[in-house]
Coordinates of C-alpha atoms and ligand atoms in Angstrom, one line a residue:
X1 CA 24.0 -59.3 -26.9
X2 CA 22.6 -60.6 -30.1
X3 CA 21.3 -57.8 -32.5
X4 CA 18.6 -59.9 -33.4
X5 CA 15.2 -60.5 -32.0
X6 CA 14.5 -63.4 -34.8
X7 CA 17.3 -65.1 -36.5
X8 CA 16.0 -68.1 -39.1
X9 CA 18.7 -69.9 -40.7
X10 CA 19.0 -72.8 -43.3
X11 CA 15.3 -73.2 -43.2
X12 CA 13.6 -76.0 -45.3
X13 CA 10.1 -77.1 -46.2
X14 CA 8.0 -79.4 -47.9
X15 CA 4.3 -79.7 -48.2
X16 CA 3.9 -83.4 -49.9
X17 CA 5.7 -82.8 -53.3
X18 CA 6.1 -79.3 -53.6
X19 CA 9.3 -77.6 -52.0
X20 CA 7.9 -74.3 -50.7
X21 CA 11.0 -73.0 -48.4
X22 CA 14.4 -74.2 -49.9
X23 CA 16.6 -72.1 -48.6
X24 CA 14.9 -69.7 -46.3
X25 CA 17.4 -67.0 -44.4
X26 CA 15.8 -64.0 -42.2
X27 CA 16.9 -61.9 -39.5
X28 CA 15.0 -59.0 -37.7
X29 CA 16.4 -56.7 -35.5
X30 CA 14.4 -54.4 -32.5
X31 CA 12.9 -51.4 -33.5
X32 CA 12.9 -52.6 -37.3
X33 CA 10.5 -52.7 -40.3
X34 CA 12.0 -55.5 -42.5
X35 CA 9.9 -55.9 -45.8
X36 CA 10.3 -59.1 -47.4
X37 CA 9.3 -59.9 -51.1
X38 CA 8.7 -62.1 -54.0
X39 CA 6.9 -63.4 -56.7
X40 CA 3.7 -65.6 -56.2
X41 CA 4.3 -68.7 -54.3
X42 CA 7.9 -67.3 -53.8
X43 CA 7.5 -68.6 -49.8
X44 CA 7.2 -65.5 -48.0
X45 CA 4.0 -66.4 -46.1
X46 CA 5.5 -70.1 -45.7
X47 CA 8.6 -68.7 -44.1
X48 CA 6.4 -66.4 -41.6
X49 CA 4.3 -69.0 -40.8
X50 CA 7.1 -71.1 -39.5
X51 CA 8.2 -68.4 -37.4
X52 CA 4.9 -68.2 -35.7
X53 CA 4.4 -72.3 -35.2
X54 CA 1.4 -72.5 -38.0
X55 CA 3.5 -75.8 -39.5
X56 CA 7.4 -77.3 -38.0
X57 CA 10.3 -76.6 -40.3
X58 CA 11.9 -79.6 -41.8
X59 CA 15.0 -78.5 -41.3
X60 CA 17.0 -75.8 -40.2
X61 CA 16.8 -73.4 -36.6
X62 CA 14.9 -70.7 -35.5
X63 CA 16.1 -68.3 -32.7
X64 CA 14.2 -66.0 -31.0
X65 CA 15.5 -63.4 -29.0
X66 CA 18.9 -65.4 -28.4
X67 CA 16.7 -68.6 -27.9
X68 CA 16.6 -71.7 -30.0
X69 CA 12.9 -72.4 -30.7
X70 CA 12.5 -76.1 -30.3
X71 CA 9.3 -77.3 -32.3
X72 CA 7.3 -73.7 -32.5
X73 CA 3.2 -73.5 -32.1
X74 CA 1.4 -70.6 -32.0
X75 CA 1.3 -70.8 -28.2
X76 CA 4.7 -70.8 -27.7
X77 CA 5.4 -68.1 -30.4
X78 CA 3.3 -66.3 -28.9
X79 CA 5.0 -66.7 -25.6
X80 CA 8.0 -65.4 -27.0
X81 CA 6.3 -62.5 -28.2
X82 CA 5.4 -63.0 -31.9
X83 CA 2.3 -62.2 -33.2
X84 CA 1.0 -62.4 -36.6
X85 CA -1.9 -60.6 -38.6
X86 CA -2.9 -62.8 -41.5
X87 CA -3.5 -62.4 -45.3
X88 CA -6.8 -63.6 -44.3
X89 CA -8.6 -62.1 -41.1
X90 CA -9.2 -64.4 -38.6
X91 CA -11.9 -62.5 -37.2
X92 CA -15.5 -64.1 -35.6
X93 CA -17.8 -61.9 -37.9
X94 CA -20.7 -62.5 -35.4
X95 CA -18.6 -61.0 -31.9
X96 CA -18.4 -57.8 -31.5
X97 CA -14.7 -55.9 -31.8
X98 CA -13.7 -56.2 -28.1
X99 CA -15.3 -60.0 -28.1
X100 CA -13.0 -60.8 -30.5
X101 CA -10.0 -58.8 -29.0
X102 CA -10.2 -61.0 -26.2
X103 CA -11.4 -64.3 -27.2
X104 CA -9.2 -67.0 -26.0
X105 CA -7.9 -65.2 -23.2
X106 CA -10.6 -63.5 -21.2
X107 CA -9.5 -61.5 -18.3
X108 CA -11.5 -63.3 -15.2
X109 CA -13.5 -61.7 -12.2
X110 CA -14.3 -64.8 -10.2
X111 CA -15.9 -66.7 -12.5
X112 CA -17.2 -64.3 -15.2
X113 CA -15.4 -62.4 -17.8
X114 CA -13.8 -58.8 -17.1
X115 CA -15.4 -56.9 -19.4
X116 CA -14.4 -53.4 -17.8
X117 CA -10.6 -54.7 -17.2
X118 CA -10.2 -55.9 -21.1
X119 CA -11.8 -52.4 -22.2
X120 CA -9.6 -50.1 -20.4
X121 CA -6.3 -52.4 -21.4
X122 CA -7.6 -52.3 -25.3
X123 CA -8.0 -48.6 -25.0
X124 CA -4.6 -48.3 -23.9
X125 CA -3.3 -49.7 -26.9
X126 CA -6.2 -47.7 -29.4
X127 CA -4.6 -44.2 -27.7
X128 CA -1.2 -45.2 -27.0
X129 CA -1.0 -45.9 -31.5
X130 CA -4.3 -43.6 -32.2
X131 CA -5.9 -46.5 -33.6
X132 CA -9.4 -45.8 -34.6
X133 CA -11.7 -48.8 -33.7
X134 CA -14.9 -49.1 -32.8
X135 CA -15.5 -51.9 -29.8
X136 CA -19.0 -52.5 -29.5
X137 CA -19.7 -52.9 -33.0
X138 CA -19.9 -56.5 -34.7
X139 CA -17.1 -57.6 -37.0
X140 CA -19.4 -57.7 -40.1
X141 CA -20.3 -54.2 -39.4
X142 CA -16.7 -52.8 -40.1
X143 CA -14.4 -51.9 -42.9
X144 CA -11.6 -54.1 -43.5
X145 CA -8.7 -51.3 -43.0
X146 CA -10.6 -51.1 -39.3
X147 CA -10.3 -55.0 -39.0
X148 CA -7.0 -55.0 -39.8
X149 CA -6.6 -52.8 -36.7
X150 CA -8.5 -55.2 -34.7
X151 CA -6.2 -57.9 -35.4
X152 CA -3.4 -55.6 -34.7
X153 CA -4.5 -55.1 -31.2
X154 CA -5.0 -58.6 -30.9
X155 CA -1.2 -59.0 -31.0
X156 CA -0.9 -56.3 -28.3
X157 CA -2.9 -57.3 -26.0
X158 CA -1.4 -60.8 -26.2
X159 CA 1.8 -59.2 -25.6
X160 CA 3.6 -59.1 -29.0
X161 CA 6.6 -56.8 -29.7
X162 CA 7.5 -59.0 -32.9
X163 CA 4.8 -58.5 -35.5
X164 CA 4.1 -59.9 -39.0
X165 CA 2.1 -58.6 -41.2
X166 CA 1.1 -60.8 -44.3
X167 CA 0.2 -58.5 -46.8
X168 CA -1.7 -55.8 -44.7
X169 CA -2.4 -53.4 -47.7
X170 CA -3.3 -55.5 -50.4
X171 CA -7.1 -55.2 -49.1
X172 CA -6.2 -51.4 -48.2
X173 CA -7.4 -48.6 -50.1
X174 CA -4.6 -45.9 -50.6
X175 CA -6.2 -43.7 -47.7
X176 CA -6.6 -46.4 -45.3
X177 CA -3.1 -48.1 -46.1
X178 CA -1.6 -44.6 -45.5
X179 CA -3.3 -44.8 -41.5
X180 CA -1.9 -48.2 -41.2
X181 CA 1.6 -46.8 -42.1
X182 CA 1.3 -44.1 -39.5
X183 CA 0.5 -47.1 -37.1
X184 CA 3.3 -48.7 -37.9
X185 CA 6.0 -46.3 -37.9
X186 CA 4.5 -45.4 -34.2
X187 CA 5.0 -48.8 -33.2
X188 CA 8.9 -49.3 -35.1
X189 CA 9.3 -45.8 -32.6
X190 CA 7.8 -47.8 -29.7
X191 CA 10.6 -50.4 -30.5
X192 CA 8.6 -52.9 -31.9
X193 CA 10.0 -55.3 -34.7
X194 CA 7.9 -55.3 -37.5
X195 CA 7.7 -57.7 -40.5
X196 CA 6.1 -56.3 -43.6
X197 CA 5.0 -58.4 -46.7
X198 CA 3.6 -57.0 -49.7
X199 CA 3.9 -56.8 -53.7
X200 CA 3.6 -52.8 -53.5
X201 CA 7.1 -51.8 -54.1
X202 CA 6.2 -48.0 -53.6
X203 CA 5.1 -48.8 -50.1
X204 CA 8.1 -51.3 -49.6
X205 CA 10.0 -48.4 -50.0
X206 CA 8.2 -45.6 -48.4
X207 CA 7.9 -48.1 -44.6
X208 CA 11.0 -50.5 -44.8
X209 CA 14.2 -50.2 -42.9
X210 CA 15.5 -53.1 -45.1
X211 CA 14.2 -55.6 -47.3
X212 CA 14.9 -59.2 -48.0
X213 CA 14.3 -60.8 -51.5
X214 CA 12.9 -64.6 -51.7
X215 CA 12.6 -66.5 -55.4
X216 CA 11.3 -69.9 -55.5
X217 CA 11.9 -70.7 -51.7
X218 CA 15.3 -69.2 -52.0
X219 CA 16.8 -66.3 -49.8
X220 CA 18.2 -64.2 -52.2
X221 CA 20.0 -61.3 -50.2
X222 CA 19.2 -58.6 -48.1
X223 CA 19.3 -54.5 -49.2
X224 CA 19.1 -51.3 -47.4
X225 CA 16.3 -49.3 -48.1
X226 CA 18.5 -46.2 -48.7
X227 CA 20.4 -48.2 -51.0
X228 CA 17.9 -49.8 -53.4
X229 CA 15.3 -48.3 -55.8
X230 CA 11.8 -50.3 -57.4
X231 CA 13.8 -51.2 -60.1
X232 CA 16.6 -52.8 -58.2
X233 CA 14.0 -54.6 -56.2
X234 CA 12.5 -55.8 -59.4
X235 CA 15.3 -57.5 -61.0
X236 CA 16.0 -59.2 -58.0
X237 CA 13.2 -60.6 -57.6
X238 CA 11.9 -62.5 -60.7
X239 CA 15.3 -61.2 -62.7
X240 CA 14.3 -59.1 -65.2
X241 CA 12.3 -56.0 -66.0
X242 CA 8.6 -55.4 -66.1
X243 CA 6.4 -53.0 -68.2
X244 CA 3.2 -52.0 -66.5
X245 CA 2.0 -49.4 -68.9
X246 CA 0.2 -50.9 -71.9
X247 CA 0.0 -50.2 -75.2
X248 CA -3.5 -48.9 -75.6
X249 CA -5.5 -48.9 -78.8
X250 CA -9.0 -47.0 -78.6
X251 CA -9.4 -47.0 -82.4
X252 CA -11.7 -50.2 -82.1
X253 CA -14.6 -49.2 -79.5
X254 CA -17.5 -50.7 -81.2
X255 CA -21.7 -51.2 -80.2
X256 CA -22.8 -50.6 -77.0
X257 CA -22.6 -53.9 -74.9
X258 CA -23.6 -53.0 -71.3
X259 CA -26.3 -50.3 -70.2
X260 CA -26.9 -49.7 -67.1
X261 CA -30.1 -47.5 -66.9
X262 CA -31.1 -45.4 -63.9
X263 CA -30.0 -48.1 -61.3
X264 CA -31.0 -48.0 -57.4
X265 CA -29.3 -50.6 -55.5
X266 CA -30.0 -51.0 -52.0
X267 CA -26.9 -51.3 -49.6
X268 CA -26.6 -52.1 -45.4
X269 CA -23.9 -49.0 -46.0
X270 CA -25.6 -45.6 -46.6
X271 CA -22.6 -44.6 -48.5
X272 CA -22.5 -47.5 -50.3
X273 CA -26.1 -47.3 -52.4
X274 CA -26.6 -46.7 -55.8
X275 CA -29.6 -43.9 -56.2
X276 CA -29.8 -43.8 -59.7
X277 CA -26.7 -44.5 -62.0
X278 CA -26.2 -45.1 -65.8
X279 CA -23.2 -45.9 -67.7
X280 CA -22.4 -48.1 -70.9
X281 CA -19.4 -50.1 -72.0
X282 CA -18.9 -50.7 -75.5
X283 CA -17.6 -53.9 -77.3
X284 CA -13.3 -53.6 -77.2
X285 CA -13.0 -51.0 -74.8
X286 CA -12.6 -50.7 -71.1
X287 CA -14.1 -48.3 -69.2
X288 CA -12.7 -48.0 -64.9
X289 CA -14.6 -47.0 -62.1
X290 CA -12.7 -45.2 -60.0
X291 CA -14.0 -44.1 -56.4
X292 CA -13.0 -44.5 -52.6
X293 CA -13.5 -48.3 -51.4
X294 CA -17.1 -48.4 -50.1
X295 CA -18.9 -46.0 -52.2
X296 CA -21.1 -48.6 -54.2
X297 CA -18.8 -49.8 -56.9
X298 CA -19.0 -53.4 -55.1
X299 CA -22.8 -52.9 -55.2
X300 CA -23.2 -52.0 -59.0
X301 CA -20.7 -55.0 -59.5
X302 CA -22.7 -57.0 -57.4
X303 CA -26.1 -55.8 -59.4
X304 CA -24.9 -56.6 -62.9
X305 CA -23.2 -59.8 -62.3
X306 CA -26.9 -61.0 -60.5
X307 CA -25.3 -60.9 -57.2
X308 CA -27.5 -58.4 -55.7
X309 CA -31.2 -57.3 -56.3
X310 CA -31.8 -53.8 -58.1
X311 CA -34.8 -51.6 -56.7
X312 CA -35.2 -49.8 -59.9
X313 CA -34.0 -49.3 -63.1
X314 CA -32.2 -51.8 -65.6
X315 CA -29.4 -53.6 -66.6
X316 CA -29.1 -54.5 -70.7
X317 CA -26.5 -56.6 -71.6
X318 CA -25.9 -57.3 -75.4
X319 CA -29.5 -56.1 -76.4
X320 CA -30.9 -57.9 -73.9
X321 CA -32.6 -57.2 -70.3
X322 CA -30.8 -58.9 -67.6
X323 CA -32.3 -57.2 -64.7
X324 CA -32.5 -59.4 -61.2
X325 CA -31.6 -62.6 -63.6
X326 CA -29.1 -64.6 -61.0
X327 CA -25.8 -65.1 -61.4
X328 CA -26.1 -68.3 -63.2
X329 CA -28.6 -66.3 -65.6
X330 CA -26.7 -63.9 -65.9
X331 CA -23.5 -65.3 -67.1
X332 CA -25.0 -67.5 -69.6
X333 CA -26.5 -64.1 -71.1
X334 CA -22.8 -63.6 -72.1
X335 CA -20.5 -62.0 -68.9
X336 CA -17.5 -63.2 -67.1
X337 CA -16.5 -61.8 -63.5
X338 CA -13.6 -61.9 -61.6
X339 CA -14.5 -61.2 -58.3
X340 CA -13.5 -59.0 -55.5
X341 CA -13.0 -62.0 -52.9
X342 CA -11.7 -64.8 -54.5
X343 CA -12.0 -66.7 -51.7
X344 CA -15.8 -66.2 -51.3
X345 CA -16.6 -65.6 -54.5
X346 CA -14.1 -66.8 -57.0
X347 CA -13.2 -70.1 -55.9
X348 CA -14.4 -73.7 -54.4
X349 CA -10.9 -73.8 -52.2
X350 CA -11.7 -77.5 -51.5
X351 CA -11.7 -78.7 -55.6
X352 CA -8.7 -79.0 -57.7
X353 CA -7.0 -76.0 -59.5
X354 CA -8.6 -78.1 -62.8
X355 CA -11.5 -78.5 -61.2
X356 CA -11.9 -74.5 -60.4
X357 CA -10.9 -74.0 -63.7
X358 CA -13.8 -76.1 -65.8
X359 CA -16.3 -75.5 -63.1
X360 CA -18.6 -72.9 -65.0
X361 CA -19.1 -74.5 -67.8
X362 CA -18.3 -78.5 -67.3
X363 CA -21.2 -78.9 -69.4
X364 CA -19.6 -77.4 -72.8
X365 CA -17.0 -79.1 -75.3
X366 CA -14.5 -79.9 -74.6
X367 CA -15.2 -80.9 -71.0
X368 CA -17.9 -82.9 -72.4
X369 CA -18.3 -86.1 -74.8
X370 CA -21.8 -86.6 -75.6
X371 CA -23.3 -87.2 -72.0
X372 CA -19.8 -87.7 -70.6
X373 CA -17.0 -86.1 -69.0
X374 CA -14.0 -85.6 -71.2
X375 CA -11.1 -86.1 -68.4
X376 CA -8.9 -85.6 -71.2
X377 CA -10.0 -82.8 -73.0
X378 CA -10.2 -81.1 -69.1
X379 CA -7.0 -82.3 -68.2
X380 CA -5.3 -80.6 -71.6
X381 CA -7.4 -77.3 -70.9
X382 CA -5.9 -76.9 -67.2
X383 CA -2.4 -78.1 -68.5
X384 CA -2.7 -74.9 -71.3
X385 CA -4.5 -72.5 -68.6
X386 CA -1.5 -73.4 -66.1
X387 CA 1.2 -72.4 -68.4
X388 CA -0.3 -69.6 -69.9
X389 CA -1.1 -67.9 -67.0
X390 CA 2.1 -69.3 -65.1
X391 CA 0.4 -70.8 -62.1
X392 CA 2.3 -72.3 -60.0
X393 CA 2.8 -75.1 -58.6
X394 CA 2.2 -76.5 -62.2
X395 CA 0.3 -79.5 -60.8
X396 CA -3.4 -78.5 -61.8
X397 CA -4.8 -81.6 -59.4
X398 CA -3.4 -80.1 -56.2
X399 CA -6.1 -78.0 -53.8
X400 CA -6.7 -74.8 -54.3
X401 CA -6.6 -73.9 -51.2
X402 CA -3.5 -74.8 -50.9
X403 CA -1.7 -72.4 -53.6
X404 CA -0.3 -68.9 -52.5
X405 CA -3.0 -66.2 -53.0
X406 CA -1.8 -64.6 -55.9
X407 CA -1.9 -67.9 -57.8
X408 CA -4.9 -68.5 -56.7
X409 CA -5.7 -65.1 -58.4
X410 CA -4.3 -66.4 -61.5
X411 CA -6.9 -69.6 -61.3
X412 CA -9.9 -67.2 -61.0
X413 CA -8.7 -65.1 -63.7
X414 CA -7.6 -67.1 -66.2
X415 CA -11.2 -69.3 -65.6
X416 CA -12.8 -65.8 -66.4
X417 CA -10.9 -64.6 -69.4
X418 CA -10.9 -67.6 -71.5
X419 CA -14.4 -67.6 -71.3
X420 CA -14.3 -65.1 -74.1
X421 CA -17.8 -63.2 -73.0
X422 CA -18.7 -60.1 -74.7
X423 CA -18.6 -58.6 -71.2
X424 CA -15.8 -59.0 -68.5
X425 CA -16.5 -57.6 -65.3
X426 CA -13.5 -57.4 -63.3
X427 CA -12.8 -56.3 -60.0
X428 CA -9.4 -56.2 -58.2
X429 CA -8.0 -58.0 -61.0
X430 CA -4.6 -57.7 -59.6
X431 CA -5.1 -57.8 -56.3
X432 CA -2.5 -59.4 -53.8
X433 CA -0.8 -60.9 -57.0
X434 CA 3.4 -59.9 -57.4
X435 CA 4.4 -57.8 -60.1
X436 CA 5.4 -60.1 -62.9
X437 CA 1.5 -61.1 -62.8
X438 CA 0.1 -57.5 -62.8
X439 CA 1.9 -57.4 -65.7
X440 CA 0.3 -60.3 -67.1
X441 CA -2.8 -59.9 -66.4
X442 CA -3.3 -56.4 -67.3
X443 CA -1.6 -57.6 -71.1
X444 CA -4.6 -60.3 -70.3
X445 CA -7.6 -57.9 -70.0
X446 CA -6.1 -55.7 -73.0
X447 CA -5.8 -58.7 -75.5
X448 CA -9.6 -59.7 -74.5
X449 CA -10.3 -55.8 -75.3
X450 CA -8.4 -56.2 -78.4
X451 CA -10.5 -59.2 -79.5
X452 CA -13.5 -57.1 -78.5
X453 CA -15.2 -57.9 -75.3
X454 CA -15.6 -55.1 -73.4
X455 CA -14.5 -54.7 -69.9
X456 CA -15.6 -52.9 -66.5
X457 CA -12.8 -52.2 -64.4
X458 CA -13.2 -51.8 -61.1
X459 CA -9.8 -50.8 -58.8
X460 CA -8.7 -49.4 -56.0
X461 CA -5.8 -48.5 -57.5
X462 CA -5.7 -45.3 -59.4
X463 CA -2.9 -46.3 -60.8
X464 CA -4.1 -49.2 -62.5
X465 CA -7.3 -47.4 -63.4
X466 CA -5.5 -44.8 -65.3
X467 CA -3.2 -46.7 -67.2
X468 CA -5.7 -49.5 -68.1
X469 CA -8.8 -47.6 -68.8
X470 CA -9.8 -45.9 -72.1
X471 CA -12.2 -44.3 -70.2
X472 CA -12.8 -43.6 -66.8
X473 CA -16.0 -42.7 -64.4
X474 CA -15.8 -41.6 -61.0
X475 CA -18.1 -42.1 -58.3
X476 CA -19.1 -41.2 -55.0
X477 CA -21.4 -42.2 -52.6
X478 CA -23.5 -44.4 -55.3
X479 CA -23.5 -41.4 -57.7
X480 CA -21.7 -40.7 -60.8
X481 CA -19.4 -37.4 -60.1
X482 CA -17.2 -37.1 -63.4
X483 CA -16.0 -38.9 -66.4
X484 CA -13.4 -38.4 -68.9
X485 CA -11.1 -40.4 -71.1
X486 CA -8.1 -42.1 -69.3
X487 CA -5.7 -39.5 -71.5
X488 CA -7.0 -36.6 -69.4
X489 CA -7.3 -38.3 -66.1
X490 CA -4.3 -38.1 -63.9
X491 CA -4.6 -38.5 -59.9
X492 CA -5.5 -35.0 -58.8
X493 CA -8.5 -34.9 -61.2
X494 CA -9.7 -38.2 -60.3
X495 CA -8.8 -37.4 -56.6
X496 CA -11.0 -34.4 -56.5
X497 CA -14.0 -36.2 -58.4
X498 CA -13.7 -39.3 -55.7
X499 CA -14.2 -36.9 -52.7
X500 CA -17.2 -36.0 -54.3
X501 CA -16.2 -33.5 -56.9
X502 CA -17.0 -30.2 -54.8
X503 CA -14.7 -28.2 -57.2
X504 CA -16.5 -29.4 -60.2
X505 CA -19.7 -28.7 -58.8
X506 CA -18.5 -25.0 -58.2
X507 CA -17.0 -24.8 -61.7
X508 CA -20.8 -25.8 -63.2
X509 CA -22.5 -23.4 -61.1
X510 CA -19.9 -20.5 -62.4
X511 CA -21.0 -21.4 -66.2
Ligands
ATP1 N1 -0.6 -75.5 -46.8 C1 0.0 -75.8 -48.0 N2 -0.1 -76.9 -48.6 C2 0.5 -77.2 -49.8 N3 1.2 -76.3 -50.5 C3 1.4 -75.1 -49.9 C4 0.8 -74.8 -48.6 N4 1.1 -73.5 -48.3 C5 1.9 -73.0 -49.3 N5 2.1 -74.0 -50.2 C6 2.9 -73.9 -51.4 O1 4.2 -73.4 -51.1 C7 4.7 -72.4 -52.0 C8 4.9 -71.1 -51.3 O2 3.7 -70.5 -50.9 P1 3.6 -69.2 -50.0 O3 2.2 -69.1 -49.6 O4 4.6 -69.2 -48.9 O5 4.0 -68.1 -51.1 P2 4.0 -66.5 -51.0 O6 5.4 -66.1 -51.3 O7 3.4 -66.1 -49.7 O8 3.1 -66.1 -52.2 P3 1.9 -64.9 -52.4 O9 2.7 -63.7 -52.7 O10 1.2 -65.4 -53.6 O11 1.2 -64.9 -51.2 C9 3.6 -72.3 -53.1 O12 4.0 -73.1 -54.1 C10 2.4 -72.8 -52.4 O13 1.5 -73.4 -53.4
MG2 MG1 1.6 -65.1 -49.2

């Protein structure tokens, strides 16, 4: 027999102009966790969702446990056992968990649906993988590692035992992607096939069996996990190194820009208010907040960017009191934001990439003449904005939505930057973008720095904290629990300070 349970061979295809599989090669064998990687728009999620009949291939063959796959829906993937848990969840917010388990495919008892049957199959699954989810609570009312696990189970109970993940962690904090690994190796033991996308070559290294490399719809090879390194992986994928760690320069911190004073901000999460929180960023430095997903830092994004009221307390932004002004408001009073979602937040995904990128000020030079729009001044903006930020496809009239989410990153932050406010809130700058990108946009927030805006940083990785930050402040639970310069802060410290600090507490009641 075949060692494969997925073979994909010669695969091409085309959406209108732009070539997104070229030459697309994949195999996955039982019991596996094959990572597969790439730049931006490199056809990872293209190639995936041939496999599970989202669009037909234009040319080359599919084979599925020894079976050539005629044209492939989701129906018949499914049938053949592959399931797939998207980069975006395809959850019904207002169902509860179990509702949306087994939507679609309610188990029958005469006429009406079998709630007590589908309960007792889903718990199977939630013990057999000690997956923690609630079932009677409503989609919006849980976390996204926890959705993540819903859509999991979803693949389960519709009898999967080929499953893709399209990037699973890059909405993860480190403590909830480290559950979703134990998940998955329990399901590799189970014999499950597992494909793993993601642009986190630390965890591509820690889950994978092996890994296969795609640049610019191109299969470029296949290596061993044992016989590869970050590095390796690296090169092979966009072909040269990358330096992640920035040259700081803390020599030009200047006037205070941003205050936060005393700040209450209400929250549907207890853990998730503010109860009374001040901070300041200065003009050319940037200052990280660094805390466990879920412990206000979306809230006090939310507040200062006019997103969210504030109970009490204020928000001064260049000399200036910008409390409860709204977003528009807010913005013109001289801050940029890159959001968390960009999907929500940061982007109309029905206009053009151009479109996205002149949308917040369309009534500025030079997208305006006199009364008029300037097509060409616009069209020469989104041309520069496109190469500078390497965007790609290149053609700034296409979509939005349909550009591979970490360019579609790129539009949101290059829109932001280049606005040149005194104040750049960002948050998730980097996330679900490949590594090349990361690269550039962390070289983008330090140049804006450098000309001196200054910048709140707001990630959940540590990493990216610490090396970004010239200084850093840690909170939990909507309160302020520690702050020191990003010199002094390595992962322990900041660890100890996101659980709430309980050592530093001790260490001020010694004094
Ligand atoms: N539905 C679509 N319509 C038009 N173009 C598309 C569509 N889906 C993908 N593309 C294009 O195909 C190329 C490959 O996209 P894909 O989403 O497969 O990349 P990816 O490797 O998953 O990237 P990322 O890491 O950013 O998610 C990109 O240039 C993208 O813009
Ligand atoms: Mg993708």
């Amino acid at each position: 027999m075949n060692e494969y349970v997925v073979e994909m061979k010669g695969i091409v295809k085309h959406f209108g102009q732009v070539q997104a599989v070229k030459k697309g090669e994949f195999t996955l064998k039982k019991g596996e966790i094959h990572s597969l990687i790439g730049e931006n728009g490199a056809g990872k999620s293209t190639m995936m969702k041939l496999l599970y009949g989202m669009y037909p291939i234009d040319e080359g063959e599919i084979t599925v446990k020894g079976e050539v796959m005629g044209s492939i829906t989701p129906k018949t993937a499914i049938e053949h056992g592959v399931g797939m848990v998207h980069q975006e969840f395809m959850l019904v917010n207002e169902l509860t968990v179990l509702e949306n388990i087994i939507l679609g495919f309610e188990p029958k008892k005469g006429l009406t649906i079998d709630f007590a049957r589908a309960r007792s199959e889903v718990e199977t699954y939630i013990n057999q993988y000690h997956m923690e989810v609630q079932l009677d609570k409503r989609v919006s009312q849980i976390s996204v590692g926890e959705a993540q696990r819903v859509e999991i189970i979803k693949t389960l109970m519709r009898g999967a035992d080929i499953i893709i993940l399209d990037e699973p962690t890059a909405v993860l904090t480190p403590q909830e992607a480290k559950r979703l690994f134990e998940i998955l190796n329990r399901l590799r033991q189970d014999g499950k096939s597992l494909v793993f996308i993601s642009h986190k070559l630390n965890e591509v290294m820690e889950i994978s069996d092996r890994i296969s490399v795609m640049r610019q719809g191109t299969y470029m090879g296949t290596v061993l996990k044992d016989e590869t390194s970050p590095l390796d992986l690296t090169k092979r994928m966009i072909g040269r190194e990358v330096f992640l760690n920035i040259e700081k320069d803390y020599s030009q911190a200047g006037e205070t820009i941003l205050e936060v004073k005393d700040v209450w901000i209400p929250s549907q999460k207890e853990t998730s208010k503010i109860r009374g929180m001040s901070l300041s960023v200065r003009e050319g430095e940037i200052v990280g907040i660094a805390g466990i997903d879920g412990n206000g830092q979306s809230e006090l994004v939310e507040a200062i960017t006019g997103l969210r009221r504030v109970e009490k307390g204020s928000v001064i932004l260049n000399g200036k009191d910008i409390t409860n002004l709204n977003p528009k408001k807010a913005r013109e009073s001289g801050l940029a934001h890159i959001p968390e979602d960009r999907n929500t937040r940061g982007l109309n995904r029905a206009m053009t990439i151009e479109e996205n990128l002149v949308a917040v000020r369309l009534d500025q030079p030079p997208f305006t003449k006199g009364m008029l729009i300037n097509k060409p001044g616009q069209d020469a903006y989104a041309a520069e904005m496109v190469e500078q930020f390497d965007i790609r496809p290149t053609d700034y009239n296409l979509p939005t939505s349909s550009l591979s989410g970490g360019n579609a990153q790129k539009v949101v932050v290059a829109r932001e930057v280049s606005m040149n406010r005194k104040l750049l809130v960002a948050s998730q700058p980097t996330r679900g973008v490949d590594i090349g990108a990361i690269e550039l946009i962390r070289n983008t927030l330090e140049k804006a720095k450098k000309q001196g805006a200054g910048v709140l940083l707001v990630s959940a990785e540590l990493e990216e904290i610490i090396s970004l930050s010239d200084r850093i402040i840690v909170i939990h639970e909507g309160k302020i629990t520690g702050e020191m310069m990003a010199s002094e802060a390595n992962e322990n410290n900041l660890g100890l300070l996101m659980m709430g600090g309980e050592e530093g507490k001790e260490g001020e009641k010694a004094v």
